[in-house]
Tab-separated table of C-alpha atoms in Angstrom:
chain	number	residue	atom	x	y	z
A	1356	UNK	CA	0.000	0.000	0.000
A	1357	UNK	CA	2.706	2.248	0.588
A	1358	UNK	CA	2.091	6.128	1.989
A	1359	UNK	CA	-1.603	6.967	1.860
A	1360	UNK	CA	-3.286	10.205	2.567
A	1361	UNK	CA	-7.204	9.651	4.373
A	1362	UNK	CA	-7.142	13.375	4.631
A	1363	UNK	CA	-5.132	15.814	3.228
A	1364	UNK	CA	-4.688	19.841	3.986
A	1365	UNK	CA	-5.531	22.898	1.213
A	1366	UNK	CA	-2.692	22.308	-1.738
A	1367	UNK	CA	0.428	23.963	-1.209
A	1368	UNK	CA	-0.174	26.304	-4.016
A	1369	UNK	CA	-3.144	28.006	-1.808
A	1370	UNK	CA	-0.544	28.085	1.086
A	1371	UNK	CA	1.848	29.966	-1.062
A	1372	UNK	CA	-0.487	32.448	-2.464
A	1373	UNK	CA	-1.192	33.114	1.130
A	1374	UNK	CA	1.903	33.930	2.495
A	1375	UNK	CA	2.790	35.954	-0.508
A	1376	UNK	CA	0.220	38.161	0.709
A	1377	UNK	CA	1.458	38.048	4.125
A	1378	UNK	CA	4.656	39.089	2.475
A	1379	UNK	CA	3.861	42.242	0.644
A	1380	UNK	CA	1.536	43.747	3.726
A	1381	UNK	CA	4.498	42.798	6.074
A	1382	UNK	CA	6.996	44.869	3.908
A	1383	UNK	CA	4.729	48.242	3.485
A	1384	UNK	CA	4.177	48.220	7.347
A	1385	UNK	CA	7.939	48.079	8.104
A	1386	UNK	CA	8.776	50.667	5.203
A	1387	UNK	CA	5.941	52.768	7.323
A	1388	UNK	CA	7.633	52.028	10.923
A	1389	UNK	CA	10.942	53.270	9.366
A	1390	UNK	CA	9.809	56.458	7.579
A	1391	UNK	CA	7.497	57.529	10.324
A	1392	UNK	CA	8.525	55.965	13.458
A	1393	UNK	CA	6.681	56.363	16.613
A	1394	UNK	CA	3.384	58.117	14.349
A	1395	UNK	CA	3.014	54.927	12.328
A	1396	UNK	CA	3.273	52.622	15.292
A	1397	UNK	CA	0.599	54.891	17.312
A	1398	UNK	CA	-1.564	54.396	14.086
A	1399	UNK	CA	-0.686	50.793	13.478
A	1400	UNK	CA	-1.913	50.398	17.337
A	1401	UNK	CA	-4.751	52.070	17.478
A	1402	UNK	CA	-6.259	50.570	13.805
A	1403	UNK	CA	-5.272	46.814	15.166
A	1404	UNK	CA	-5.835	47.234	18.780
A	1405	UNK	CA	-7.976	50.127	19.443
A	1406	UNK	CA	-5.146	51.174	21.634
A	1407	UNK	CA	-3.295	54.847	21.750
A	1408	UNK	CA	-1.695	55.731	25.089
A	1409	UNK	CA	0.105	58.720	25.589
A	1410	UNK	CA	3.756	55.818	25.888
A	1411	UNK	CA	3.321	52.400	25.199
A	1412	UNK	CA	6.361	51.173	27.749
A	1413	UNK	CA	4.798	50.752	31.116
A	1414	UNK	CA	6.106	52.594	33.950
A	1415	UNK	CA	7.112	50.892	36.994
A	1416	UNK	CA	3.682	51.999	38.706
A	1417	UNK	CA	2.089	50.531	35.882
A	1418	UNK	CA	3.770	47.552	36.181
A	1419	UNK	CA	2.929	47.218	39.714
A	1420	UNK	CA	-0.573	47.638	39.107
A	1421	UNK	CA	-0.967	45.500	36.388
A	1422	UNK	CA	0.452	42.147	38.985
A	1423	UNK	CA	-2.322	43.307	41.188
A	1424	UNK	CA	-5.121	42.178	39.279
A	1425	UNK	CA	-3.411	38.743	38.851
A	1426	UNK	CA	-5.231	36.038	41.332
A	1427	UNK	CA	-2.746	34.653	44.242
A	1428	UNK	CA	-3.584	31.367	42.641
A	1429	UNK	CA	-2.525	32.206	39.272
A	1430	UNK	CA	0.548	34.334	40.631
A	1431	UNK	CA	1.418	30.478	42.164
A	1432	UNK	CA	1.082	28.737	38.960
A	1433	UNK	CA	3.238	31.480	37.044
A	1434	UNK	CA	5.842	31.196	39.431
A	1435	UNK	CA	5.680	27.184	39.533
A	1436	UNK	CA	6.240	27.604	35.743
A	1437	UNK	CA	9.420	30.306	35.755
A	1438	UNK	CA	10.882	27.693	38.476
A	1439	UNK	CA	10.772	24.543	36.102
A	1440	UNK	CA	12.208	26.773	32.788
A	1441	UNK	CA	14.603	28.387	34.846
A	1442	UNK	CA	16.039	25.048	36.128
A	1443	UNK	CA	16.416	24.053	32.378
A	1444	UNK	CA	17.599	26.821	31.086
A	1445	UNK	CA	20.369	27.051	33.841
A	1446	UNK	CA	21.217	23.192	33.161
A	1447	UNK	CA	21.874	24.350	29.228
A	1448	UNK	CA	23.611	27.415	30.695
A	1449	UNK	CA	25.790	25.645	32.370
A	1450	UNK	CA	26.860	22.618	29.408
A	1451	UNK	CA	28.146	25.728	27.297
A	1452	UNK	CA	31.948	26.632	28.452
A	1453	UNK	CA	34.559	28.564	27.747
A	1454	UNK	CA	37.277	27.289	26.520
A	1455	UNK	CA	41.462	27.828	26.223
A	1456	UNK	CA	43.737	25.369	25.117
A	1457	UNK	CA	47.009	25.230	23.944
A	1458	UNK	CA	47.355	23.797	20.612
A	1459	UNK	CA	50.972	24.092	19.940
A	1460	UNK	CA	54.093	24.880	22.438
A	1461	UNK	CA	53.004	28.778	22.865
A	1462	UNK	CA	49.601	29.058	20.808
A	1463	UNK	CA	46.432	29.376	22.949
A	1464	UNK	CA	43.352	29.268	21.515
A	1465	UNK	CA	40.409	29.943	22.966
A	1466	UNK	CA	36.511	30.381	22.944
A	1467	UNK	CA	34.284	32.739	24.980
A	1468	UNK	CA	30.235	32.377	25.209
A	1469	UNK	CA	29.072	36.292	25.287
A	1470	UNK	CA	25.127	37.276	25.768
A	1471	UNK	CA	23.862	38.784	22.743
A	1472	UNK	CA	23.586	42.797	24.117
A	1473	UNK	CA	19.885	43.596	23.978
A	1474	UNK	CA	17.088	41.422	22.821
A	1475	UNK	CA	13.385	42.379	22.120
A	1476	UNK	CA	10.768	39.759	23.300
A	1477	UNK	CA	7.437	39.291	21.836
A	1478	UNK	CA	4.957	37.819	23.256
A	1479	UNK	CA	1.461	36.982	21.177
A	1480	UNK	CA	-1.849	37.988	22.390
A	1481	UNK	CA	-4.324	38.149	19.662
A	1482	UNK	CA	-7.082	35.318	20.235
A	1483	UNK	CA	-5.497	34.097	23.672
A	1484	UNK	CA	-3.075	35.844	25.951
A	1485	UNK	CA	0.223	33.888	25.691
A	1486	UNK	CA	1.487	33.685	29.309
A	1487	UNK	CA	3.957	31.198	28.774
A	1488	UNK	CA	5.587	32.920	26.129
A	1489	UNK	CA	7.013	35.559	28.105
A	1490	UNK	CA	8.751	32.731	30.578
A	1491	UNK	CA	10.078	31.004	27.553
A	1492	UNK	CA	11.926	34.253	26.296
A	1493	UNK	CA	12.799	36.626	28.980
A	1494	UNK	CA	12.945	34.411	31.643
A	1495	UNK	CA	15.780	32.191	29.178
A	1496	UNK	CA	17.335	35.465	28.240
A	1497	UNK	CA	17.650	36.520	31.702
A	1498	UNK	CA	19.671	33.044	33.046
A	1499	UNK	CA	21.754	33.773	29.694
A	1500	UNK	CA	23.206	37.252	31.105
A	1501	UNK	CA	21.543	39.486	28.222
A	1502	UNK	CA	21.776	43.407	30.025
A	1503	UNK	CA	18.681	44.890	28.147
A	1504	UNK	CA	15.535	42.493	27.973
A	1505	UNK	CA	12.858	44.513	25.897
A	1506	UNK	CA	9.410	42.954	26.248
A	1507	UNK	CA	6.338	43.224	23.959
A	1508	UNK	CA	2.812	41.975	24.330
A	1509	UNK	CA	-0.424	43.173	22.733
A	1510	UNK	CA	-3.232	45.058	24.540
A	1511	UNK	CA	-6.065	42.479	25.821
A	1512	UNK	CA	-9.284	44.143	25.852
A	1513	UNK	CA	-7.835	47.727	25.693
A	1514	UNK	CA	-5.413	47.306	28.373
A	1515	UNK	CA	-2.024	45.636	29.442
A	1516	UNK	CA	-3.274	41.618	30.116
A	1517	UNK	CA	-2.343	41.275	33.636
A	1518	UNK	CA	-0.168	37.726	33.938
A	1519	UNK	CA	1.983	38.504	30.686
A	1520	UNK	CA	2.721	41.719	32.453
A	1521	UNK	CA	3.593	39.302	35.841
A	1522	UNK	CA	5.431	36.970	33.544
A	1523	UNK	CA	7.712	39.800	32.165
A	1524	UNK	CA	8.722	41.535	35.097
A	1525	UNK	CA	8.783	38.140	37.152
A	1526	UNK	CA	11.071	36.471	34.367
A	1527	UNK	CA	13.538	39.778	34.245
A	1528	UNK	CA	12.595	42.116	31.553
A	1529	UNK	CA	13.842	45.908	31.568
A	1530	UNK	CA	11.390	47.559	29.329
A	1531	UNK	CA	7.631	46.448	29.145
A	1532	UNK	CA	5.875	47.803	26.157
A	1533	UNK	CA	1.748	47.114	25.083
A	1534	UNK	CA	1.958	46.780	21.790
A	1535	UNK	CA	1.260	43.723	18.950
A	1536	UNK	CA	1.699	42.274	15.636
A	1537	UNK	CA	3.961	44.091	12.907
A	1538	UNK	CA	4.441	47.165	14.711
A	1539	UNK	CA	5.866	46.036	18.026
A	1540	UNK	CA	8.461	43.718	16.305
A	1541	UNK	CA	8.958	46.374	13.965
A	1542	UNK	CA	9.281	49.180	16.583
A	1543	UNK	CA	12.020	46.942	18.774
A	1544	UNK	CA	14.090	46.009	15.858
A	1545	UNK	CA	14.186	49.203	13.713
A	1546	UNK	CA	13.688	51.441	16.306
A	1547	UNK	CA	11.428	54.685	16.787
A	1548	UNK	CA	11.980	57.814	18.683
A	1549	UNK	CA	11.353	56.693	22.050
A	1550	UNK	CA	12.307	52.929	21.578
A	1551	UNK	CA	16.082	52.032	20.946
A	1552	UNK	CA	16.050	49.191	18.753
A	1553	UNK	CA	17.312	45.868	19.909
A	1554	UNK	CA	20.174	43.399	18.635
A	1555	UNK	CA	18.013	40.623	18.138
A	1556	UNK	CA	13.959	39.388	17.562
A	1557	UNK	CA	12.664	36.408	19.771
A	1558	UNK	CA	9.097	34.528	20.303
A	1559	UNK	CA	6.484	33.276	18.486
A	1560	UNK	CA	3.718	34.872	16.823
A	1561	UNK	CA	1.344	34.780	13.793
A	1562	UNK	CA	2.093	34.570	10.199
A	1563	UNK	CA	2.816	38.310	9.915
A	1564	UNK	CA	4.880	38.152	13.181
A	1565	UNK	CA	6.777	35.736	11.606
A	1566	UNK	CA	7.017	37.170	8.112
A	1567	UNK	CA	8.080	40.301	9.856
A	1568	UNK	CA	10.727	38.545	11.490
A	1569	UNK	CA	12.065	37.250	8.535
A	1570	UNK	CA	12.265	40.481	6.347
A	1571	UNK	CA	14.020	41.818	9.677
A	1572	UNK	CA	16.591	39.133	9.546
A	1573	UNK	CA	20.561	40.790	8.719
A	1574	UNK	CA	19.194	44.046	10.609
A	1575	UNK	CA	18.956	42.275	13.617
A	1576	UNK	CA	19.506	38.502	14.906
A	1577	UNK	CA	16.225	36.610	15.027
A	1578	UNK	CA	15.577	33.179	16.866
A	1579	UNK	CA	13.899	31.714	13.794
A	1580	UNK	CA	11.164	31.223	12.274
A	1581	UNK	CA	8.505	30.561	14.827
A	1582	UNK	CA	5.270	30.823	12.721
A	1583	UNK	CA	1.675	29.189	13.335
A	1584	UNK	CA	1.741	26.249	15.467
A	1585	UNK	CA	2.593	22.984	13.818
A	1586	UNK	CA	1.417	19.543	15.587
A	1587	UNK	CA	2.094	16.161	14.927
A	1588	UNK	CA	1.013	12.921	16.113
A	1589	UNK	CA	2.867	9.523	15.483
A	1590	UNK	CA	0.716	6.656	16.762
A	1591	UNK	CA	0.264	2.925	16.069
A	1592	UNK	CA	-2.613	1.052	18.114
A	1593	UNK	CA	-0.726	1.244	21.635
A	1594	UNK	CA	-3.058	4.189	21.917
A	1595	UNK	CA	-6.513	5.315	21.022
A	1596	UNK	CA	-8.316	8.149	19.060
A	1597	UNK	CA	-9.725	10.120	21.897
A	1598	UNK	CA	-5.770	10.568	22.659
A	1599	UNK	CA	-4.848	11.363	19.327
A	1600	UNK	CA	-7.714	13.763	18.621
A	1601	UNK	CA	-7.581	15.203	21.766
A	1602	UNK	CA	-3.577	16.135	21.544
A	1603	UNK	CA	-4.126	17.128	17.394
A	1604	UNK	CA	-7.514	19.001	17.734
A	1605	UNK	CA	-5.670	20.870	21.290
A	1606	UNK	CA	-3.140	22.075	19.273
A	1607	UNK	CA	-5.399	22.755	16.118
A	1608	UNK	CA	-6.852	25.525	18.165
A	1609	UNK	CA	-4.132	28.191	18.443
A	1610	UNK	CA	-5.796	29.927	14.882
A	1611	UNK	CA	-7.156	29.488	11.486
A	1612	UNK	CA	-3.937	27.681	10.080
A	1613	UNK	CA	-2.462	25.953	12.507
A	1614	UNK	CA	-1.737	22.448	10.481
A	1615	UNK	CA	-2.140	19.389	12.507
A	1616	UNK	CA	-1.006	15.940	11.586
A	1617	UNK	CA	-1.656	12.065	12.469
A	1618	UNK	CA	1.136	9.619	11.088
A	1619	UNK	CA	0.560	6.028	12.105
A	1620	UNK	CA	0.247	2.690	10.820
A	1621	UNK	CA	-3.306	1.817	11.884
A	1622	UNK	CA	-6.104	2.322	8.906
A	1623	UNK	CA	-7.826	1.225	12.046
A	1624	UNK	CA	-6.953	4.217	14.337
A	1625	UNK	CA	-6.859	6.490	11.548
A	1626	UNK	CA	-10.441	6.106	10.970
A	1627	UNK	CA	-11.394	6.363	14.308
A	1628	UNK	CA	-9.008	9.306	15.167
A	1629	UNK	CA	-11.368	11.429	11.938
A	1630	UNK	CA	-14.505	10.178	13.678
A	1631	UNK	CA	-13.338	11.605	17.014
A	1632	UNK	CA	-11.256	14.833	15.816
A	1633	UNK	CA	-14.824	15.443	14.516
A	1634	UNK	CA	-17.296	14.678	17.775
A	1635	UNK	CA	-14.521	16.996	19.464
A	1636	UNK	CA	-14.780	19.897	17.188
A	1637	UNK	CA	-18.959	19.893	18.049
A	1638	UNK	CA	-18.398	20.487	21.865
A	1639	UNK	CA	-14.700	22.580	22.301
A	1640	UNK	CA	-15.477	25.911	22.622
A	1641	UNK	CA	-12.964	26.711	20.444
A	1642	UNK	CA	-14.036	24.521	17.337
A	1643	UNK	CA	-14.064	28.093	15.342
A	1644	UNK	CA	-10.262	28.026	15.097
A	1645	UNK	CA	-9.778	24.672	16.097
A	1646	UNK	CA	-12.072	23.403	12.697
A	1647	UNK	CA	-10.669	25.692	10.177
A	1648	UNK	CA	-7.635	24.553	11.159
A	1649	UNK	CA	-8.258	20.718	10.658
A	1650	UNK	CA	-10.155	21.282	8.110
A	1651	UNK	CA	-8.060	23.497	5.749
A	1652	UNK	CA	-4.221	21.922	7.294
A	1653	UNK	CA	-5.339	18.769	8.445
A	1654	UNK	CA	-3.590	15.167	7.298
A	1655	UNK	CA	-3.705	12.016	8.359
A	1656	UNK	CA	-1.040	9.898	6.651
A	1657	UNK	CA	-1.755	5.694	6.779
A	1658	UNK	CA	1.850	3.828	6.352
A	1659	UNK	CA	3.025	0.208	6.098
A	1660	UNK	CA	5.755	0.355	8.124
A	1661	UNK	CA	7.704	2.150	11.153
A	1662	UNK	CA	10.283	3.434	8.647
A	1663	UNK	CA	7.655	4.663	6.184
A	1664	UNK	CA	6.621	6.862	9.706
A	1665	UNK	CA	9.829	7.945	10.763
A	1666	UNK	CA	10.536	9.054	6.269
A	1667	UNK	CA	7.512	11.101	6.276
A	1668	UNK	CA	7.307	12.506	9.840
A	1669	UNK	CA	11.479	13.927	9.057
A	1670	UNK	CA	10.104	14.753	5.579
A	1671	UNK	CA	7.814	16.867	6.604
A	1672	UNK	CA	9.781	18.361	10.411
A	1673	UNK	CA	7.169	19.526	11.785
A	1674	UNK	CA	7.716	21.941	15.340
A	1675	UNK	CA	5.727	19.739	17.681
A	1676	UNK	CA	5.803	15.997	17.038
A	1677	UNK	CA	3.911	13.510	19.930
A	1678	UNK	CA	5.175	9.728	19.895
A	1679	UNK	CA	2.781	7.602	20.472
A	1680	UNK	CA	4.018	3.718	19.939
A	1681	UNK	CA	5.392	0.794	21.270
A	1682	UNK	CA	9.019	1.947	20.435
A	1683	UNK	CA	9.248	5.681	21.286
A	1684	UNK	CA	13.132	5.600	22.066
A	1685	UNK	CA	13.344	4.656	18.308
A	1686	UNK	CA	11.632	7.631	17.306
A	1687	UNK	CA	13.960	9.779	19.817
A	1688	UNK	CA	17.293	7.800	18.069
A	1689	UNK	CA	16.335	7.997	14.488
A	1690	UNK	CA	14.135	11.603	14.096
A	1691	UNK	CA	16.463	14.514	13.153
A	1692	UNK	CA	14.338	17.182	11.988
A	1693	UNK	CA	11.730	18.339	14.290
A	1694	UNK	CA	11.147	21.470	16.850
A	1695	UNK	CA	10.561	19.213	19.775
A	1696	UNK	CA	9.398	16.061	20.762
A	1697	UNK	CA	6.777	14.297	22.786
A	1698	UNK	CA	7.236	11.191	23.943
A	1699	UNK	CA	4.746	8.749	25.324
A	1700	UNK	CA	1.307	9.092	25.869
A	1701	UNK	CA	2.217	10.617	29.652
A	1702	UNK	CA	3.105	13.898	28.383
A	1703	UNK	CA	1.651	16.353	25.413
A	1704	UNK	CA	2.542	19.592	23.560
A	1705	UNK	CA	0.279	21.623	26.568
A	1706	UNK	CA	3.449	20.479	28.776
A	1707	UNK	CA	5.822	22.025	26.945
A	1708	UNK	CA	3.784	24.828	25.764
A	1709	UNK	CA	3.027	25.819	29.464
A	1710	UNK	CA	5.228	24.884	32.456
A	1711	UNK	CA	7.132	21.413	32.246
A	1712	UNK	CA	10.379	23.662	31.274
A	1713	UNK	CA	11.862	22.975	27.872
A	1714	UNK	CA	11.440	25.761	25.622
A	1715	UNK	CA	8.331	26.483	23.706
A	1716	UNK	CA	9.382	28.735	21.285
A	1717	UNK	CA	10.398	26.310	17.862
A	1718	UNK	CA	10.804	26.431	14.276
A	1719	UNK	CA	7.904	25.618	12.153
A	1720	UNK	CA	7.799	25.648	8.129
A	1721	UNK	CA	10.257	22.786	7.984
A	1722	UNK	CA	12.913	24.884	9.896
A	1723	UNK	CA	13.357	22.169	11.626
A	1724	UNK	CA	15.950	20.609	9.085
A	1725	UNK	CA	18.352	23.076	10.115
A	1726	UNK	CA	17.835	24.608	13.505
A	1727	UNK	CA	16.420	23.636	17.050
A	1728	UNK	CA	14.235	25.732	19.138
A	1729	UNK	CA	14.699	28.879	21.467
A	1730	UNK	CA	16.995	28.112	23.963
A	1731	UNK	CA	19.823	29.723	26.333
A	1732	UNK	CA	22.315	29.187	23.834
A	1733	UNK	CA	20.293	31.492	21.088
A	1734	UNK	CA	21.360	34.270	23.565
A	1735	UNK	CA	24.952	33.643	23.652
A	1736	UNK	CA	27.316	34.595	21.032
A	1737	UNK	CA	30.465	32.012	21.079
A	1738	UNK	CA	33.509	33.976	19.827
A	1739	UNK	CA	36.793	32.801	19.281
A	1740	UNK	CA	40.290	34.012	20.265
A	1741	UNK	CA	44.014	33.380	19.757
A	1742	UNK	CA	47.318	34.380	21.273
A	1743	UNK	CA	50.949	33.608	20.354
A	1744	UNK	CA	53.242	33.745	23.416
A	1745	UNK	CA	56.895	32.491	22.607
A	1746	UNK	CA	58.719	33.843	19.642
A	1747	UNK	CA	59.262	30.295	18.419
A	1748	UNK	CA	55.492	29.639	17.471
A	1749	UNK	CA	55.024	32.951	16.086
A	1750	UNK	CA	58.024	31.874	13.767
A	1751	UNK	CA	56.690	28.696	12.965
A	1752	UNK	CA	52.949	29.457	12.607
A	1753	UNK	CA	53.925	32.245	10.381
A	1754	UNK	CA	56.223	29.997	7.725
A	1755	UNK	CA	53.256	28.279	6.929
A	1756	UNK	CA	50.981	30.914	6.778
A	1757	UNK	CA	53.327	32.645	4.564
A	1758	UNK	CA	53.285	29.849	2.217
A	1759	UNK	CA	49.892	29.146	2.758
A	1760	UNK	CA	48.962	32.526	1.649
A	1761	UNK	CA	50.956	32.716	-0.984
A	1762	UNK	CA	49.420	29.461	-2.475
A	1763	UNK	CA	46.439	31.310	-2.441
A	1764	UNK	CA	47.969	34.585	-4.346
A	1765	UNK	CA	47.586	36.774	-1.220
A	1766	UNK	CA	50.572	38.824	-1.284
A	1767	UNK	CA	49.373	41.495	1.784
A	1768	UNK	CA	48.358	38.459	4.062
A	1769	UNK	CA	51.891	36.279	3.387
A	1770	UNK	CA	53.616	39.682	4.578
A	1771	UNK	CA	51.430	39.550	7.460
A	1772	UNK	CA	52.845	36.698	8.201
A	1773	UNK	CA	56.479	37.077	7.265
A	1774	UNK	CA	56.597	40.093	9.227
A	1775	UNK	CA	56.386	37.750	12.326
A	1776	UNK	CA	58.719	35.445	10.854
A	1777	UNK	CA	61.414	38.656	10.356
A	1778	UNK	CA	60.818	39.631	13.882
A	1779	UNK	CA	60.520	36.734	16.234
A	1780	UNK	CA	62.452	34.225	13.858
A	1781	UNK	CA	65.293	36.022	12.436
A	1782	UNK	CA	64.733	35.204	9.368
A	1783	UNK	CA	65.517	37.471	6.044
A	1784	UNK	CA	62.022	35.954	4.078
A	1785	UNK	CA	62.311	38.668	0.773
A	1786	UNK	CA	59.461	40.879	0.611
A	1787	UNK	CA	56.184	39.002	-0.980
A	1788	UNK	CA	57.663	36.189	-1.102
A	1789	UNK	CA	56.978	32.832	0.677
A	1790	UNK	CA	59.137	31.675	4.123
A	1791	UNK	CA	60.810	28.543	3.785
């Protein structure tokens, strides 16, 4: 039978058109952010949001009375949350070291692991208030040593949402601003008259977040690509559909075109994961994004075989992929291109999405293939160093750089070197020629 296809998402030709259109509205905005700076944002705001204050960074008062509002109860949860990322976080903190060794009798070479200098947060808000975002990216920036943590959420029914405020301030940011979409990642990277812009773009968001992100790549540093959220679901019959459908039809909720996936090897399951993706979609109360979503980026994909699983789910690397079989370690050997995986039916995407600690924040469009998720170590710069400290190596190292160079037809770099070998070795090397 091969790879078969019970259900299949909108043809990729739709999806492109789409984001092509994403594409040209992201580009006038940030051509509009640049030329008019704080105006357009104030604009931008108040035609997305309804929302115009007088400054959109919250003062410390602000701040303060924002945290007020949030229940003791959910003030315990938040802080539950920060506790298990932090711990992570500092665990990946701590495997990245510095490093000197010497290579040669008198050459040291080194490495040193520097935070990147100011970083700009977002955190979505749009259809739900994304709490855990703000852990996953200031709190991680703050155990990585980054001195300016800029913060971003959208206004929630005209007015700073409460727990993202908590979150930011809790997890260590310097500047909290209210403002979404285009023009807050636009404002932090490009900067405005009364925000400085940042170094680098982090967090999630919506397609035009994303798109945004992307155009703003080379100005600034960005994560990646963290667009709509991506599920997948790899199951043979060790588990059921309410399982399944419950963990692809969770996920499927997040917006309009949020593709969800079921791989398994079960025509069986496959069936009966459709019947109850669909029973689930008539009672969440979010079945109005949850059912576009399945409906227009839904697939459920029937294979022969455990390899013909592992092919397609690395084929198609998507950011959140739940293993569901009787040989989940497998999976975790053999899977290379993914944002993060799930494994067993014990734990779901919710856990990582909200408090179990690893970092929520991953690349989606097939990013995957060629970078991991937000982490500490997207924070830190690793930058290399040398010294020379006897005369001797600088002689030697320098005779075959000189040659080396030369090889290459690079008369002004051989002399670099030979001027070393002149000095320190006492050797009369001609002028743009090689040492010997």
């Amino acid at each position: 039978m091969g790879i078969e296809y019970l259900k299949k998402s909108k043809p990729e030709a739709e999806k492109a058109e789409e984001d092509a259109k994403v594409r040209a509205v992201v580009e006038g905005t940030l051509k509009d952010i640049e030329t008019r700076g704080d105006a357009a944002v104030r604009d931008l705001s108040q035609k997305f949001d309804g929302y115009a204050p007088e400054n959109f960074r919250l003062t410390e008062s602000e701040i303060e009375a924002a945290m007020q509002k949030v229940s003791a109860r959910d003030m315990e949860d938040i802080k539950f949350a920060q506790a298990q990322i932090r711990r992570f976080a500092e665990a990946q903190r701590a495997s990245m070291t510095d490093i000197e060794v010497e290579t040669l009798p008198g050459v040291i070479l080194g490495h040193k692991n520097i935070p990147v200098q100011s970083v700009g947060c977002y955190v979505p808000g749009g259809k739900f208030p994304m709490v855990a975002s703000a852990h996953m990216s200031v709190l991680t920036a703050n155990v990585a040593g980054v001195p300016r943590i800029v913060a971003s959420a959208p206004p929630v029914n005209g007015e700073p949402h409460p727990a993202i405020v908590a979150a930011m301030h809790m997890g260590g940011a310097h500047e909290i601003y209210v403002l979404g979409g285009i023009q807050a990642v636009g404002a932090m990277a490009i900067g405005t008259e009364s925000i400085d812009p940042v170094h680098m773009l982090v967090g999630p968001g919506n397609a035009f977040v994303a798109e945004a992100k992307r155009q703003l790549f080379g100005r600034v540093g960005i994560d990646l690509f963290a667009g709509p959220t991506e599920t997948m679901v790899i199951a043979d019959e060790t588990v059921d559909a309410e399982i399944c459908a419950t963990d692809l039809i969770g996920q499927a909720e997040h917006g309009f075109n949020s593709p969800a996936c079921l791989i398994t090897n079960s025509r069986k399951l496959a069936e009966e994961t459709m019947v109850e993706c669909d029973r689930l979609l008539g009672i969440i109360p979010t079945a109005e994004t949850a059912s576009a979503s399945w409906r227009d980026y839904g697939d459920v994909i029937v294979c022969d075989s455990y390899d013909e699983m592992l092919q397609v789910a690395n084929d198609m690397a998507y950011e959140h992929v739940q293993v569901m079989t009787d040989r989940d370690d497998w999976f975790l050997e053999n899977m290379h291109s993914y944002g993060a995986l799930f494994l067993g039916p014990r734990t779901n995407v919710a856990n990582g999405d909200k408090v179990i600690g690893t970092n929520h924040t991953l690349p989606t469009k097939k990013a995957g293939r060629y970078t991991g998720g937000l982490w500490v170590g997207k924070f830190l710069k690793t930058h290399s160093y040398q010294k020379v400290t006897t005369d001797e190596a600088a002689a030697l190292v320098g005779e075959y750089g000189s040659r080396l160079c030369m090889l290459e037809g690079f008369v002004g770099h051989a002399e670099q070197c030979n001027v070393r070998v002149r000095r320190y070795g006492g050797k009369n090397v001609p002028y743009g020629e090689a040492a010997e």
